[in-house]
Structure formats: structure tokens, C-alpha cells
Tab-separated table of C-alpha atoms in Angstrom:
chain	number	residue	atom	x	y	z
K	2	UNK	CA	-4.962	-1.612	-10.097
K	3	UNK	CA	-7.085	-3.263	-7.432
K	4	UNK	CA	-7.383	-1.896	-3.964
K	5	UNK	CA	-4.867	-2.516	-1.219
K	6	UNK	CA	-5.653	-3.639	2.316
K	7	UNK	CA	-3.622	-1.928	5.058
K	8	UNK	CA	-2.397	-3.582	8.231
K	9	UNK	CA	0.181	-1.652	10.254
K	10	UNK	CA	2.985	-3.743	11.691
K	11	UNK	CA	5.471	-2.839	14.393
K	12	UNK	CA	7.549	-5.329	16.381
K	13	UNK	CA	9.459	-6.039	19.524
K	14	UNK	CA	12.695	-4.169	20.111
K	15	UNK	CA	15.296	-6.822	19.362
K	16	UNK	CA	15.849	-10.470	18.573
K	17	UNK	CA	16.680	-11.405	22.148
K	18	UNK	CA	13.387	-10.045	23.386
K	19	UNK	CA	11.480	-11.829	20.645
K	20	UNK	CA	13.150	-15.170	21.205
K	21	UNK	CA	12.558	-15.043	24.942
K	22	UNK	CA	8.899	-14.093	24.698
K	23	UNK	CA	7.812	-16.432	21.877
K	24	UNK	CA	7.636	-20.182	21.563
K	25	UNK	CA	10.632	-21.717	19.788
K	26	UNK	CA	10.551	-24.930	17.771
K	27	UNK	CA	12.490	-26.443	14.873
K	28	UNK	CA	11.494	-24.826	11.616
K	29	UNK	CA	14.480	-24.065	9.386
K	30	UNK	CA	14.644	-20.660	7.720
K	31	UNK	CA	16.799	-20.114	4.592
K	32	UNK	CA	18.304	-16.965	6.065
K	33	UNK	CA	19.625	-15.549	9.325
K	34	UNK	CA	17.451	-13.313	11.433
K	35	UNK	CA	19.109	-9.877	11.312
K	36	UNK	CA	20.984	-8.960	14.466
K	37	UNK	CA	18.871	-5.848	14.889
K	38	UNK	CA	15.659	-7.757	14.233
K	39	UNK	CA	12.569	-5.898	15.329
K	40	UNK	CA	9.040	-5.393	14.068
K	41	UNK	CA	8.787	-3.365	10.898
K	42	UNK	CA	7.198	-0.242	12.303
K	43	UNK	CA	10.022	0.064	14.816
K	44	UNK	CA	12.606	-0.405	12.086
K	45	UNK	CA	10.856	2.044	9.763
K	46	UNK	CA	11.084	4.717	12.435
K	47	UNK	CA	14.728	3.931	13.169
K	48	UNK	CA	15.598	4.109	9.473
K	49	UNK	CA	14.768	7.823	9.314
K	50	UNK	CA	17.990	9.054	10.855
K	51	UNK	CA	20.198	6.632	8.964
K	52	UNK	CA	18.720	7.476	5.555
K	53	UNK	CA	18.321	11.186	6.324
K	54	UNK	CA	14.814	11.056	4.903
K	55	UNK	CA	12.956	14.336	5.307
K	56	UNK	CA	9.899	13.416	7.299
K	57	UNK	CA	6.822	15.358	8.176
K	58	UNK	CA	3.335	14.595	9.402
K	59	UNK	CA	0.141	15.755	7.779
K	60	UNK	CA	-1.468	18.971	9.023
K	61	UNK	CA	-4.023	17.005	11.002
K	62	UNK	CA	-1.825	15.256	13.525
K	63	UNK	CA	-4.527	15.166	16.159
K	64	UNK	CA	-3.941	11.617	17.328
K	65	UNK	CA	-0.805	12.220	19.421
K	66	UNK	CA	1.495	10.493	16.938
K	67	UNK	CA	5.023	11.701	17.488
K	68	UNK	CA	6.672	9.139	15.234
K	69	UNK	CA	7.459	9.979	11.631
K	70	UNK	CA	6.952	6.578	10.040
K	71	UNK	CA	4.301	3.913	10.169
K	72	UNK	CA	3.913	0.397	8.883
K	73	UNK	CA	0.487	-0.459	7.537
K	74	UNK	CA	-1.749	-2.566	5.325
K	75	UNK	CA	-5.115	-2.519	3.608
K	76	UNK	CA	-8.226	-4.464	4.469
K	77	UNK	CA	-11.779	-5.010	3.313
K	78	UNK	CA	-15.044	-5.496	5.146
K	79	UNK	CA	-15.355	-9.080	3.886
K	80	UNK	CA	-12.296	-9.962	5.953
K	81	UNK	CA	-13.720	-8.781	9.253
K	82	UNK	CA	-15.280	-12.152	10.218
K	83	UNK	CA	-11.676	-13.407	10.348
K	84	UNK	CA	-11.015	-12.815	14.037
K	85	UNK	CA	-7.282	-13.457	13.796
K	86	UNK	CA	-6.920	-10.918	11.006
K	87	UNK	CA	-8.970	-8.297	12.832
K	88	UNK	CA	-6.846	-8.838	15.926
K	89	UNK	CA	-3.760	-8.288	13.787
K	90	UNK	CA	-5.291	-5.199	12.197
K	91	UNK	CA	-6.012	-3.764	15.624
K	92	UNK	CA	-2.503	-4.316	16.937
K	93	UNK	CA	-1.134	-0.793	16.702
K	94	UNK	CA	2.347	-1.921	17.645
K	95	UNK	CA	2.243	-3.842	14.387
K	96	UNK	CA	0.052	-1.590	12.244
K	97	UNK	CA	-0.185	2.193	12.289
K	98	UNK	CA	-2.113	2.666	9.046
K	99	UNK	CA	-5.134	1.149	7.297
K	100	UNK	CA	-6.669	1.605	3.835
K	101	UNK	CA	-10.156	0.511	2.719
K	102	UNK	CA	-9.728	-1.799	-0.263
K	103	UNK	CA	-13.003	-1.365	-2.152
K	104	UNK	CA	-15.616	0.339	-0.037
K	105	UNK	CA	-14.720	3.928	-0.936
K	106	UNK	CA	-15.026	3.371	-4.676
K	107	UNK	CA	-17.771	4.947	-6.736
K	108	UNK	CA	-19.977	1.849	-7.059
K	109	UNK	CA	-20.043	1.445	-3.290
K	110	UNK	CA	-20.427	5.109	-2.344
K	111	UNK	CA	-22.904	6.337	-4.986
K	112	UNK	CA	-24.678	3.301	-6.477
K	113	UNK	CA	-27.533	5.462	-7.802
K	114	UNK	CA	-27.440	9.068	-9.036
K	115	UNK	CA	-27.236	11.380	-6.059
K	116	UNK	CA	-27.831	8.542	-3.588
K	117	UNK	CA	-24.794	8.225	-1.340
K	118	UNK	CA	-24.127	5.386	1.083
K	119	UNK	CA	-21.131	5.522	3.400
K	120	UNK	CA	-22.114	2.531	5.539
K	121	UNK	CA	-19.552	0.163	4.049
K	122	UNK	CA	-16.850	2.778	3.673
K	123	UNK	CA	-17.203	3.786	7.300
K	124	UNK	CA	-16.378	0.294	8.605
K	125	UNK	CA	-12.632	0.468	8.032
K	126	UNK	CA	-12.689	4.156	8.906
K	127	UNK	CA	-14.201	3.310	12.290
K	128	UNK	CA	-11.541	0.673	12.881
K	129	UNK	CA	-8.798	3.193	12.168
K	130	UNK	CA	-10.415	5.740	14.453
K	131	UNK	CA	-10.855	3.209	17.251
K	132	UNK	CA	-7.217	2.192	17.049
K	133	UNK	CA	-5.859	5.719	16.412
K	134	UNK	CA	-4.457	4.524	13.088
K	135	UNK	CA	-3.814	6.606	10.002
K	136	UNK	CA	-6.315	6.265	7.153
K	137	UNK	CA	-5.232	6.368	3.500
K	138	UNK	CA	-8.322	6.688	1.304
K	139	UNK	CA	-8.758	5.008	-2.110
K	140	UNK	CA	-10.129	6.083	-4.659
K	141	UNK	CA	-12.377	8.788	-6.085
K	142	UNK	CA	-12.218	8.469	-9.893
K	143	UNK	CA	-11.360	5.239	-11.708
K	144	UNK	CA	-12.455	3.669	-14.963
K	145	UNK	CA	-13.418	0.453	-13.154
K	146	UNK	CA	-15.933	-0.307	-10.392
K	147	UNK	CA	-18.290	2.343	-11.677
K	148	UNK	CA	-22.051	1.903	-11.248
K	149	UNK	CA	-23.992	1.252	-14.450
K	150	UNK	CA	-25.584	4.689	-14.351
K	151	UNK	CA	-22.149	6.277	-14.722
K	152	UNK	CA	-20.642	3.781	-17.119
K	153	UNK	CA	-23.636	3.575	-19.455
K	154	UNK	CA	-25.199	6.983	-18.978
K	155	UNK	CA	-26.055	9.380	-21.785
K	156	UNK	CA	-23.716	12.214	-20.923
K	157	UNK	CA	-22.677	15.596	-22.171
K	158	UNK	CA	-19.521	17.355	-21.042
K	159	UNK	CA	-21.572	19.549	-18.717
K	160	UNK	CA	-23.701	16.822	-17.149
K	161	UNK	CA	-20.827	14.407	-16.504
K	162	UNK	CA	-18.682	17.220	-15.134
K	163	UNK	CA	-21.465	18.076	-12.694
K	164	UNK	CA	-21.839	14.427	-11.646
K	165	UNK	CA	-18.080	14.071	-11.204
K	166	UNK	CA	-17.822	17.209	-9.104
K	167	UNK	CA	-20.777	16.202	-6.946
K	168	UNK	CA	-19.384	12.733	-6.310
K	169	UNK	CA	-15.893	13.900	-5.391
K	170	UNK	CA	-17.136	16.804	-3.284
K	171	UNK	CA	-19.651	14.704	-1.363
K	172	UNK	CA	-17.275	11.845	-0.602
K	173	UNK	CA	-14.276	13.970	0.331
K	174	UNK	CA	-16.494	16.145	2.520
K	175	UNK	CA	-17.841	13.079	4.324
K	176	UNK	CA	-14.331	11.862	5.142
K	177	UNK	CA	-12.867	15.315	5.774
K	178	UNK	CA	-10.430	15.229	8.660
K	179	UNK	CA	-10.261	11.435	8.619
K	180	UNK	CA	-8.104	10.678	5.563
K	181	UNK	CA	-4.505	11.820	5.437
K	182	UNK	CA	-4.388	11.162	1.677
K	183	UNK	CA	-6.717	10.424	-1.230
K	184	UNK	CA	-5.996	8.631	-4.491
K	185	UNK	CA	-8.008	11.159	-6.483
K	186	UNK	CA	-7.569	9.721	-9.979
K	187	UNK	CA	-6.535	6.115	-10.487
K	188	UNK	CA	-5.048	4.610	-13.656
K	189	UNK	CA	-5.879	7.259	-16.226
K	190	UNK	CA	-3.155	6.135	-18.661
K	191	UNK	CA	-2.627	3.408	-21.231
K	192	UNK	CA	0.715	1.614	-21.391
K	193	UNK	CA	1.879	3.963	-24.160
K	194	UNK	CA	1.242	7.015	-22.013
K	195	UNK	CA	-1.935	8.112	-23.773
K	196	UNK	CA	-5.183	8.601	-21.878
K	197	UNK	CA	-7.529	5.671	-21.391
K	198	UNK	CA	-10.824	5.897	-23.232
K	199	UNK	CA	-12.816	5.940	-20.010
K	200	UNK	CA	-16.268	7.477	-19.868
K	201	UNK	CA	-14.648	10.524	-18.287
K	202	UNK	CA	-11.988	11.025	-20.956
K	203	UNK	CA	-14.252	10.345	-23.938
K	204	UNK	CA	-16.897	12.763	-22.625
K	205	UNK	CA	-14.917	15.501	-20.878
K	206	UNK	CA	-11.377	15.071	-22.166
K	207	UNK	CA	-8.201	15.091	-20.092
K	208	UNK	CA	-9.502	18.048	-18.096
K	209	UNK	CA	-11.554	15.599	-16.030
K	210	UNK	CA	-8.386	14.990	-14.010
K	211	UNK	CA	-8.054	18.670	-13.132
K	212	UNK	CA	-11.763	18.849	-12.338
K	213	UNK	CA	-11.480	15.927	-9.906
K	214	UNK	CA	-8.391	17.315	-8.156
K	215	UNK	CA	-9.907	20.795	-7.879
K	216	UNK	CA	-13.101	19.398	-6.352
K	217	UNK	CA	-11.155	17.301	-3.842
K	218	UNK	CA	-8.953	20.229	-2.833
K	219	UNK	CA	-11.966	22.476	-2.316
K	220	UNK	CA	-13.726	19.868	-0.174
K	221	UNK	CA	-10.715	19.208	2.078
K	222	UNK	CA	-7.806	21.648	1.719
K	223	UNK	CA	-5.605	19.702	4.150
K	224	UNK	CA	-5.740	16.189	2.697
K	225	UNK	CA	-2.916	14.957	0.461
K	226	UNK	CA	-4.038	14.461	-3.159
K	227	UNK	CA	-2.473	11.722	-5.304
K	228	UNK	CA	-2.446	10.439	-8.845
K	229	UNK	CA	-2.023	6.630	-8.700
K	230	UNK	CA	-1.017	4.193	-11.480
K	231	UNK	CA	0.863	0.994	-12.352
K	232	UNK	CA	3.786	0.391	-14.734
K	233	UNK	CA	5.221	3.841	-14.084
K	234	UNK	CA	8.018	2.532	-11.848
K	235	UNK	CA	10.668	2.709	-14.581
K	236	UNK	CA	11.381	5.336	-17.253
K	237	UNK	CA	9.237	4.926	-20.357
K	238	UNK	CA	6.178	6.201	-22.186
K	239	UNK	CA	3.740	5.572	-19.356
K	240	UNK	CA	5.997	7.162	-16.737
K	241	UNK	CA	6.362	10.148	-19.065
K	242	UNK	CA	2.580	10.333	-19.310
K	243	UNK	CA	2.322	10.447	-15.519
K	244	UNK	CA	5.007	13.129	-15.358
K	245	UNK	CA	3.003	15.143	-17.866
K	246	UNK	CA	-0.118	14.870	-15.691
K	247	UNK	CA	1.811	16.352	-12.782
K	248	UNK	CA	3.264	19.116	-14.958
K	249	UNK	CA	-0.134	19.970	-16.430
K	250	UNK	CA	-1.879	20.141	-13.058
K	251	UNK	CA	0.851	22.259	-11.524
K	252	UNK	CA	0.942	24.595	-14.518
K	253	UNK	CA	-2.795	25.189	-14.131
K	254	UNK	CA	-2.483	25.921	-10.426
K	255	UNK	CA	-4.244	22.724	-9.384
K	256	UNK	CA	-3.131	21.094	-6.167
K	257	UNK	CA	-1.422	17.708	-6.525
K	258	UNK	CA	0.682	16.481	-3.617
K	259	UNK	CA	1.931	13.123	-4.770
K	260	UNK	CA	2.141	10.259	-7.226
K	261	UNK	CA	1.479	6.666	-6.236
K	262	UNK	CA	3.458	3.859	-7.872
K	263	UNK	CA	1.526	0.604	-7.642
K	264	UNK	CA	4.624	-1.537	-8.238
K	265	UNK	CA	3.104	-4.865	-9.262
K	266	UNK	CA	6.404	-6.659	-9.836
K	267	UNK	CA	7.540	-10.163	-10.805
K	268	UNK	CA	10.244	-12.037	-8.916
K	269	UNK	CA	13.550	-11.740	-10.746
K	270	UNK	CA	12.468	-8.889	-13.008
K	271	UNK	CA	11.884	-6.217	-10.376
K	272	UNK	CA	13.687	-2.996	-11.319
K	273	UNK	CA	17.001	-2.458	-9.576
K	274	UNK	CA	17.294	-0.068	-6.671
K	275	UNK	CA	19.227	2.392	-8.853
K	276	UNK	CA	16.572	2.414	-11.579
K	277	UNK	CA	13.765	2.882	-9.073
K	278	UNK	CA	15.599	5.682	-7.280
K	279	UNK	CA	16.255	7.581	-10.511
K	280	UNK	CA	12.647	7.199	-11.629
K	281	UNK	CA	11.211	8.325	-8.299
K	282	UNK	CA	13.516	11.331	-8.342
K	283	UNK	CA	12.238	12.351	-11.772
K	284	UNK	CA	8.855	12.880	-10.108
K	285	UNK	CA	10.058	14.493	-6.893
K	286	UNK	CA	11.988	16.966	-9.046
K	287	UNK	CA	8.576	18.330	-10.049
K	288	UNK	CA	7.787	19.174	-6.442
K	289	UNK	CA	5.570	16.228	-5.516
K	290	UNK	CA	6.101	13.454	-3.031
K	291	UNK	CA	5.981	9.828	-4.128
K	292	UNK	CA	4.745	6.604	-2.588
K	293	UNK	CA	4.818	2.937	-3.525
K	294	UNK	CA	1.148	2.193	-3.060
K	295	UNK	CA	0.346	-1.419	-4.023
K	296	UNK	CA	3.630	-3.303	-3.907
K	297	UNK	CA	3.542	-7.018	-4.588
K	298	UNK	CA	6.213	-9.236	-6.112
K	299	UNK	CA	4.561	-12.317	-7.545
K	300	UNK	CA	6.070	-15.630	-8.572
K	301	UNK	CA	4.962	-18.666	-10.547
K	302	UNK	CA	3.519	-21.256	-8.187
K	303	UNK	CA	4.486	-23.416	-6.456
K	304	UNK	CA	7.094	-21.329	-4.703
K	305	UNK	CA	10.640	-22.597	-4.281
K	306	UNK	CA	13.470	-21.671	-1.944
K	307	UNK	CA	15.243	-19.934	-4.831
K	308	UNK	CA	12.172	-17.880	-5.752
K	309	UNK	CA	11.542	-16.913	-2.141
K	310	UNK	CA	15.162	-15.858	-1.732
K	311	UNK	CA	15.040	-13.723	-4.888
K	312	UNK	CA	11.730	-12.241	-3.765
K	313	UNK	CA	13.365	-11.230	-0.498
K	314	UNK	CA	16.115	-9.442	-2.429
K	315	UNK	CA	13.564	-7.739	-4.691
K	316	UNK	CA	11.600	-6.458	-1.699
K	317	UNK	CA	14.792	-5.266	-0.060
K	318	UNK	CA	15.806	-3.294	-3.164
K	319	UNK	CA	12.387	-1.672	-3.546
K	320	UNK	CA	12.112	-0.606	0.088
K	321	UNK	CA	15.711	0.624	0.001
K	322	UNK	CA	14.913	2.685	-3.108
K	323	UNK	CA	12.106	4.485	-1.327
K	324	UNK	CA	14.299	5.072	1.708
K	325	UNK	CA	16.951	6.593	-0.552
K	326	UNK	CA	14.566	9.204	-1.994
K	327	UNK	CA	13.958	12.168	0.268
K	328	UNK	CA	10.316	12.635	-0.710
K	329	UNK	CA	9.297	8.988	-0.931
K	330	UNK	CA	6.699	8.879	1.809
K	331	UNK	CA	5.626	5.266	1.949
K	332	UNK	CA	5.270	1.712	0.768
K	333	UNK	CA	2.035	-0.258	0.682
K	334	UNK	CA	2.021	-3.997	0.037
K	335	UNK	CA	-1.059	-5.476	-1.605
K	336	UNK	CA	-2.079	-8.476	-3.606
K	337	UNK	CA	-5.060	-10.202	-5.210
K	338	UNK	CA	-3.995	-13.680	-6.391
K	339	UNK	CA	-6.791	-13.976	-8.970
K	340	UNK	CA	-5.410	-10.995	-10.890
K	341	UNK	CA	-2.638	-13.145	-12.386
K	342	UNK	CA	-3.733	-16.821	-12.501
K	343	UNK	CA	-0.944	-19.288	-11.777
K	344	UNK	CA	1.064	-16.790	-9.785
K	345	UNK	CA	0.969	-15.684	-6.186
K	346	UNK	CA	2.948	-15.794	-2.933
K	347	UNK	CA	3.513	-12.102	-3.604
K	348	UNK	CA	3.573	-10.513	-0.146
K	349	UNK	CA	5.443	-10.496	3.147
K	350	UNK	CA	3.006	-12.850	4.870
K	351	UNK	CA	1.152	-15.888	3.624
K	352	UNK	CA	-2.571	-16.558	4.078
K	353	UNK	CA	-1.923	-17.859	7.583
K	354	UNK	CA	-0.166	-14.644	8.656
K	355	UNK	CA	3.209	-16.380	8.454
K	356	UNK	CA	6.282	-14.221	7.871
K	357	UNK	CA	8.070	-15.139	4.647
K	358	UNK	CA	11.709	-14.509	3.667
K	359	UNK	CA	10.445	-11.344	1.965
K	360	UNK	CA	9.585	-9.949	5.388
K	361	UNK	CA	13.216	-10.181	6.375
K	362	UNK	CA	14.213	-8.558	3.103
K	363	UNK	CA	12.272	-5.508	4.276
K	364	UNK	CA	13.962	-5.779	7.669
K	365	UNK	CA	17.304	-5.788	5.860
K	366	UNK	CA	16.372	-2.659	3.908
K	367	UNK	CA	15.519	-0.818	7.101
K	368	UNK	CA	18.620	-1.993	8.964
K	369	UNK	CA	21.123	-1.942	6.108
K	370	UNK	CA	21.883	-5.623	6.650
K	371	UNK	CA	21.645	-8.601	4.286
K	372	UNK	CA	19.240	-11.537	4.378
K	373	UNK	CA	20.967	-13.626	1.737
K	374	UNK	CA	24.680	-13.314	2.486
K	375	UNK	CA	25.021	-16.686	4.184
K	376	UNK	CA	23.828	-20.244	3.811
K	377	UNK	CA	23.528	-20.616	7.566
K	378	UNK	CA	20.063	-21.241	8.934
K	379	UNK	CA	18.132	-20.191	11.981
K	380	UNK	CA	15.818	-22.671	13.664
K	381	UNK	CA	12.867	-20.685	14.870
K	382	UNK	CA	9.125	-20.986	14.899
K	383	UNK	CA	7.771	-17.773	16.333
K	384	UNK	CA	4.330	-17.463	17.877
K	385	UNK	CA	3.217	-13.930	18.607
K	386	UNK	CA	0.189	-13.589	20.835
K	387	UNK	CA	-0.576	-10.117	19.527
K	388	UNK	CA	-1.279	-11.447	16.056
K	389	UNK	CA	-2.762	-14.763	17.245
K	390	UNK	CA	-0.749	-16.838	14.833
K	391	UNK	CA	2.394	-18.927	14.669
K	392	UNK	CA	5.010	-17.344	12.414
K	393	UNK	CA	6.895	-20.210	10.812
K	394	UNK	CA	8.610	-21.106	7.576
K	395	UNK	CA	10.269	-24.221	6.237
K	396	UNK	CA	13.399	-24.122	4.115
K	397	UNK	CA	11.482	-24.399	0.838
K	398	UNK	CA	8.967	-21.749	1.792
K	399	UNK	CA	6.064	-24.052	2.591
K	400	UNK	CA	4.231	-23.603	5.862
K	401	UNK	CA	4.443	-25.708	8.947
K	402	UNK	CA	1.151	-26.344	10.705
K	403	UNK	CA	-0.261	-23.076	11.987
K	404	UNK	CA	-1.571	-22.951	15.534
K	405	UNK	CA	-4.410	-20.603	14.716
K	406	UNK	CA	-7.857	-22.219	14.627
K	407	UNK	CA	-9.581	-19.071	13.403
K	408	UNK	CA	-7.287	-18.704	10.404
K	409	UNK	CA	-9.148	-19.224	7.107
K	410	UNK	CA	-7.887	-21.495	4.371
K	411	UNK	CA	-7.076	-18.432	2.296
K	412	UNK	CA	-6.758	-14.688	2.822
K	413	UNK	CA	-6.738	-13.469	-0.802
K	414	UNK	CA	-6.650	-9.804	0.167
K	415	UNK	CA	-4.178	-9.965	3.043
K	416	UNK	CA	-1.544	-7.366	2.369
K	417	UNK	CA	0.764	-5.132	4.308
K	418	UNK	CA	2.193	-1.676	3.872
K	419	UNK	CA	5.054	0.336	5.233
K	420	UNK	CA	4.917	4.090	5.298
K	421	UNK	CA	8.518	5.168	5.265
K	422	UNK	CA	7.898	8.839	5.497
K	423	UNK	CA	5.141	10.614	7.361
K	424	UNK	CA	1.772	10.114	5.712
K	425	UNK	CA	1.320	10.917	2.107
């Protein structure tokens, strides 16, 4: 849907270490900290052996990464004045992966015909390179965020095909060797599984998808190529449409490595672990890997203790589903509150970088423990110098005062992602 922002998060080794190295005060949490509590990147790595997930790194493992999992998030250039957030983004013990939210899209990269500008797109790329973080690139062809010359142009099949090929080839070539995966085509389907009447479909037909994937593969043979969409997380017409895209591309000999499931869920109606596992496996059976690419689980505001507890369970089930599928390579958390007015509080952290109960739901998925099996409470207010913020939570989910003077009133694009199997 919209673009994710990637911040990679990895934590201290165990709860004893955390509690002895962080300030402790009296904020009541509606759950117990898991006994094996550690930062998410550490837990993601440890979960490999217990889930027997088949892990592998991309061909370009030039950055001395020996681990097979990473925890990450997306970001956007507009967030870079936020010094606390940039410090968090740069903390590689917390974050091993980043994704540019908007600056690699067509309107940013090629605002005028044949005039390419990578200045904005290179900002997040440079951050990832500086920190030796993985870079997941997003996206090449989408029906939104197109410049007017594309959206309103007078096209023929031949002229739009040429423009499409030039755009994909030029951008993928520029980022060759930097991205471990590309979302090549984003949201090509309607809810009923038919193709959207985008300028590409109405002019070229469904073959525009093959054209885009072929151009990307030719420009960078090593990068992972994904189809990405929302509302394909459960069996149905749209999921069938996505399956058919994979089948069609493979039948034609076109390279497609994976399918991204955006997973924009609602608290209390998130698909069960069993349903998600079965659906993911229907795709991996076709010989592609899968990834949960824009996970958020929104609730009606204001949040309550009950909603936050259910959200924690929903996150736990979704992460556990990916862990249970051999070729599920990752989970990316992302959220834009304005997308669904009146709802929010959809991610693992709030706008002040405070860990929510949902965070510990992910911990539980990685450790095989439970966050909601007891009414006992833990009294902790954790301040982590590496992220320059006080991690705290009251029993009803509201924030205590945050000792972080550089924290903005709102971080609408703050999201976080966990790659549970070596980069997609």
C-alpha cells in the first residue's frame, strides 16, 4: 500500500543484563517480560534452529554478515532531522535492515521523461551502506505516485513499454549490488483478483508485469524480485489472482523470487496462525519465497489495555506463522496513521520509540513463550542509551513521560521490521 520504513532492532542478551544496565522505575506493564527476553534481532537469529527454518543469504553477502536473520524497519528522508530516530536507525545491534519508504518510487526517481534523479533515493541507501545494513528496495512499478507525464501521457503499447523498460532498467542498474530485493510490481490486483485499470494495464495489458520483471532481472541478475500486494494474506479471489501472477511468470520463464504480503490487519480480526501458514504455503508450493512486507495491526483509538493485549497476541500469531513456513523470509512492520482515520497504535513502538505489549508478542513468537498467560505485572521503565529514549508503558497502554528531548510529538512513519529468514 504505502511504503514501509525499516529500522533494524537487536537487543541485549537476556533480561538480567537489561535490567542491570538500564534505569528502573515504576511503570506497570500488563504482561511479564519473557524469561529469555532479548532484543528482537538476537531472538530472530536464535529462532532459526528451533523452527528449522531454511535460511540462506543473498548472493551478494559482501558485508561480513554471518547471521541468517535480521530485524529491520523502513524510514524516509523527512524523518532524518529527528536525531533520536536516526540514532536508533544507526544502531546495528537493533536494526540490520532498512527500506526507503518513498524515495525510490517513480515520481521521485524520474519526475520528467528520461530525467532521472537519485539524490533522494540515495539518502537511505547511504545510511544502510554506512552502517553495513541490508537494503530492501521499494518499488519500481505501482499505479500510485506516478509523475503526471506517465499518468496522463498519450501512450501506445510500444511507447509505454519502452518507457517502462527504460525506467526499470535505469533504476535497478543504479542500485545494482546495493539492494538485496526489489518490489518490482506493487498492487496490480483489485480485491476480486482482476487486474487494476492502471495506465500500464489499460495500455499494455497484463504483460506489463512480465516486462517489468524481465527488465529488472536483466539489469541485476542477483537481486531478489518480488510481487507485493495487500489483502492476499488469506485464501480468496485476490490471493488466487496473486497465485496466478506467479504461475504465469514462471510458465513464461520470467524470474520471480518472492511474493510480499503487506498484512494490514485489524486488532481482533487478524487471521489465525493456521490460516496464515496454509496461505503462505500455497505460494511457496509454487517455488517462490514469501515475506510479510508491511505488517501493521491497527485499532480504534484511544487504545485500551484489552486492545493492546489482543494486538500482542495478533502480532505473536503472525510472526509465528512466518517462522513456521520454511520459505517465509521476513516480516516488515509499517504504518501510516492517516491511511485509516480514527485508527492507529498499529506497531511495536509508539511515536516516542516506546515498546508496546505488541513488541513482547513478537518476543514470545521468537521464544515460544506467552505474553498473556498471567495477570501478574512487571514494574519496569527501561531506558536504553543506544536508542536515546525511555522505553515505558503504563497498564492501559498510555505513555509515561519520555526522557527524550529530541523526540517529536509524532512519528507517523515510524515502523519496524523483522527479517526472519535471510534477505528476500
